[in-house]
Amino acid sequence: MSSGGSPYRRFRKDVESGGGSSGGDEYDVVHDPFDIARTKSAPIDRLRRWRQAALVLNASRRFRYTLDLKKEEEKKEILTKIRAHAQVLRAADLLIEAGQQQDGNPKEPMPPIPTGGYDVSPEQLATMTQDHDFATLQNFGGVKGLAAKLKTNPDKGIHEDEPSILDRKNVFGSNTYPRKKGRSFWRFLLDACRDTTLIILMVAAAASLALGIKTEGIKEGWYDGGSIALAVIIVIVVTAISDYKQSLQFQNLNEEKQNIQLEVIRGGRRMEISIFDIVVGDVIPLKIGDQVPADGVLISGHSLAIDESSMTGESKIVNKDHKSPFLMSGCKVADGYGTMLATSVGINTEWGLLMASISEDNGEETPLQVRLNGVATFIGIVGLVVAVSVLIVLLARYFTGHTEDTEGRPEFVAGKTKVGDAVDGAIKIFTVAVTIVVVAVPEGLPLAVTLTLAYSMRKMMADKALVRRLSACETMGSATTICSDKTGTLTLNLMTVVEAYVCGKKVDPPNNTPILPSGIVTLITEGVAQNTTGSVFLPEGGNDVEVSGSPTEKAILQWGLNLGMNFEALRSKSTIIHAFPFNSEKKRGGVAVRRSNSEVHVHWKGAAEIVLAACTRYMDSNEQLVPLDVAKVEYFKKAIEDMAGQSLRCVAIAYRPLKGETVPTDEEELTNWELPEDDLVLLAIVGLKDPCRPGVRQAVELCVKAGVKVRMVTGDNLQTAKAIALECGILGSNADATEPNLIEGKSFHALTDAQRLEIADRISVMGRSSPNDKLLFVQALRKRGHVVAVTGDGTNDAPALHEADIGLAMGIAGTEVAKESSDIIILDDNFASVVKVVRWGRSVYANIQKFIQFQLTVNVAALIINVVAAVSSGEVPLNAVQLLWVNLIMDTLGALALATEPPTDHLMDRHPVGRKEPLITNIMWRNLLIQAFYQVTVLLVLNFRGREILHSQHDPKEHAIKEKNTLIFNAFVFAQIFNEFNARKPDEMNVFKGVTKNRLFMGIVALTVVLQVIIVMFLGKFTSTVRLNWKLWIVSIVIGFLSWPLALLGKLIPVSERPFGDYFINLFKSCRKPRNQGTYLGLKTLKPIIANNLNSCLCISQEKMRTILDYKVGYWNFGRVLLSFL
């Protein structure tokens, strides 16, 4: 089929989708307030500008799910005040303490106050940690004494029995804070009542009701006004219910976002719990990237550095040790590792107080939401013009005596018609005009984005993706490239040591202890046990050993256990005196340990080739140190290369014995001591197998088919990365594994900006990359026009995750810093889940386009029918109540039916959606124009020739007209019901595919049909309709049904790939000529004239109207084009 391209086809000039150059068009000189391709870091003034430019009938509803700019400013002020208050209190305490020291009367710490079976009160603990009162801590007996008062063990933590935990919560509080209640249903009802047009309709209904009762009596006179009032109330209630249910979904998702999972030590065992379940007395391990979950004191730590900017507002890293042991909730671990004792939780912490003050979510707009506000504004302007035209024409005809009643007499005769009757007639005309505005201004269009996003986010949770930022959900549909980690994302993250080189030779199997010298085994196991952030727990009763830590740590610890390592015994025999935590830049980590005989060993572990380069000797099978000559180095390099070729992660373990005089003895010197990292002795090189995830190859192939390039960016060896890339399908064959397809991070980093831009598109695999290399790569890809999705798990990945269009953090392996910098959290760390997110992102865009096509068809048809009928005959076939029912079908029910369509595989047959691509594609224009033309033609024929067609010329005129108008109304509604099916599949022949799986869609269609039957058959008094016989019901259904074959035939009509808007733009350019060459009336001349005129009749300020007239719709500038040809 010639028109078989997608309605979501990428526009070839769309820079954002990588489809063309970045050159600007002279037509786009005026900046479009609705053109915000990336709301992720949009300036506040840009966000404020589009709000000012939007034509809005109900601001409280339209802007409900956008960023509340006022509350955002209030939030910043509250944060500043709380931080300043905390700093003032601390400064005051320091001054008092300094003054007391000068007086020689140091402050006496308060004695412990027993509370609830514990020897210290929650208030004392909160004051101690918030004031950083070291004297009070010392008075409690230091950390060990405080732990005893809290009935906990610094090494093993609290008991994990439920009664003990509940008791702690009762005495010290839970780790939660009071949250502001969500909006009640009545608040949503009030918001729905604030719609300007609905308020006008209610006023008109009240006036009509009063006049009707006065002239016709209460029995008959209340119908006209009462029916409008009832219809408005139904619209308000249905709108409020829909909005309320939507808000509940967002509340649940926000709670899920705040539910951080972390490790604690209870009963000697490391276990993962929710941050909300932390209690006072818990012992919590901390590592780089973690969030401090409660106020507390440091038990032990190594090179522990805390970023306290979230509390103090200053980007200052504070080192923590036994002299400065206080930790504040909400801060992040910037470096090092350690364990802390929780002393205050929830509202007893500064973080809890702060979060309780700003806990209400201020919303966030998405690019699509902003663009749809632009579309709604443009359609609204057209609708306003039409409504004003209809109002003027109808009033003119009425007051000049051209409007006739059912008996053919003029409804208004100057000097004869009563004032009450004249006012009543004018109110009815005014009501119709206002109702046209209600139908014409698509208030529900921008809200449909929120509806589909809320639905998608809820469903994505089931697909193991937690959306933190709404805009990412839709931006993912535009992603042209995914930069993925290897470990845990493309692989299973279940590592085991499968190869080992010890004593200068391969050991097979790798845990063959009998052939290894005991001295080497002791050194290896000492390094494995001490140089780790993992742990080994042996349950009572001798059950299976529990190993915890990162997958790499767990694999090496398990290998150590297989070699006969006694974890607890080794850790008790030696003490860590200094540590260099694993660093993703240096790719290694080390510790210095003092043994029981006072010897000091420095143990290093890290990337095999990097550690090997720092070694000068290795230990042979006789436990002798042998120099590493060139041949032996080449042997080890070949071993590393062979293991990497088998997709193994290669890790080297080395050590260096130190003489006592080279180790600092002073505590301050020891803190700043840099561990020796040269002249090392190689102990072992191990190869860790991490198998590819099942189905990852198919997921990569699906991305390629969908036009999304998958790239691997990993810190692993380049050969390991190559092997995995070949296995996953990222590289097609060995022939592809050449530069620049395959590149090392340092090589990419060494290039100039221009060179990086030149090769960025061609890179498929980047190995041994640092976080900075990843950031540079993302920046280069974005400059090339790509919409980039990036996965990351480490703290140092945060800049790349923030820079990317979509940052994807890993839910299992990811640090809290990485998650906070991300837009979406992949809960199972699986690449297949990333691909599902792409499908959902495309589904959001597709569903919105379906809704736009459906809504614009209704808009165009309803407006044309009423305008033509009003101008030609002075009457409108669709009255106010009927139009309100159509508006309900179109806005609320239509959005529910079409915006919640689940994604289909067909979505992955298309190219990514360019973020600046026209919202209304040529295929959509074709579909909606065919349907609108058909509906308008049929219904206008019924309007002007209905009585002849129905053979009702001889029936009473009033009944005949009502029957004709009822048929028009009934046929129009059924046309929308059948067209709703067409809107499901704008570019597919089979519009019924999968329809039965969408129960909500089927339910809404069924509900609409039932309500339509009830309205026509039983509510005629309210809707000014009469009961139709079965033949006319069949006629109505047939008129609707014919839209299906018509849509099928329409899809055979080919459409140009070039957007229709381009033709208007070129026409506009060709018509633009110098003033001295013709009588051209420019936009600058027209704009104030139009603004002034619209200002006088619509009560909109001139400044507001000029702002509205400035804007353009999507990629086109219909507003300016229209005004240029007036």
Tab-separated table of C-alpha atoms in Angstrom, residues 32 34 77 184 308 315 326 356 376 487 516 518 530 629 718 740 798 840 845 872 876 900 908 984:
chain	number	residue	atom	x	y	z
A	32	ASP	CA	7.685	29.444	19.541
A	34	PHE	CA	5.297	25.884	22.823
A	77	GLU	CA	12.523	29.527	50.062
A	184	SER	CA	-9.967	15.273	48.027
A	308	GLU	CA	25.996	17.394	52.789
A	315	SER	CA	28.589	21.702	47.627
A	326	PHE	CA	27.789	12.638	63.106
A	356	ALA	CA	7.431	17.245	55.736
A	376	ALA	CA	-5.367	23.419	21.934
A	487	THR	CA	27.479	-6.044	33.609
A	516	LEU	CA	48.713	-24.281	46.062
A	518	SER	CA	49.750	-22.493	52.070
A	530	GLN	CA	39.978	-7.454	54.018
A	629	ASP	CA	60.462	-10.316	33.103
A	718	LEU	CA	37.935	-4.177	25.580
A	740	PRO	CA	36.233	3.155	15.680
A	798	ALA	CA	25.321	10.648	37.606
A	840	TRP	CA	5.775	2.227	26.143
A	845	TYR	CA	2.965	9.241	21.498
A	872	SER	CA	-28.120	29.533	6.078
A	876	VAL	CA	-28.552	24.950	14.716
A	900	THR	CA	-5.084	3.747	27.430
A	908	MET	CA	8.630	-1.393	16.956
A	984	ARG	CA	-7.275	3.023	17.081
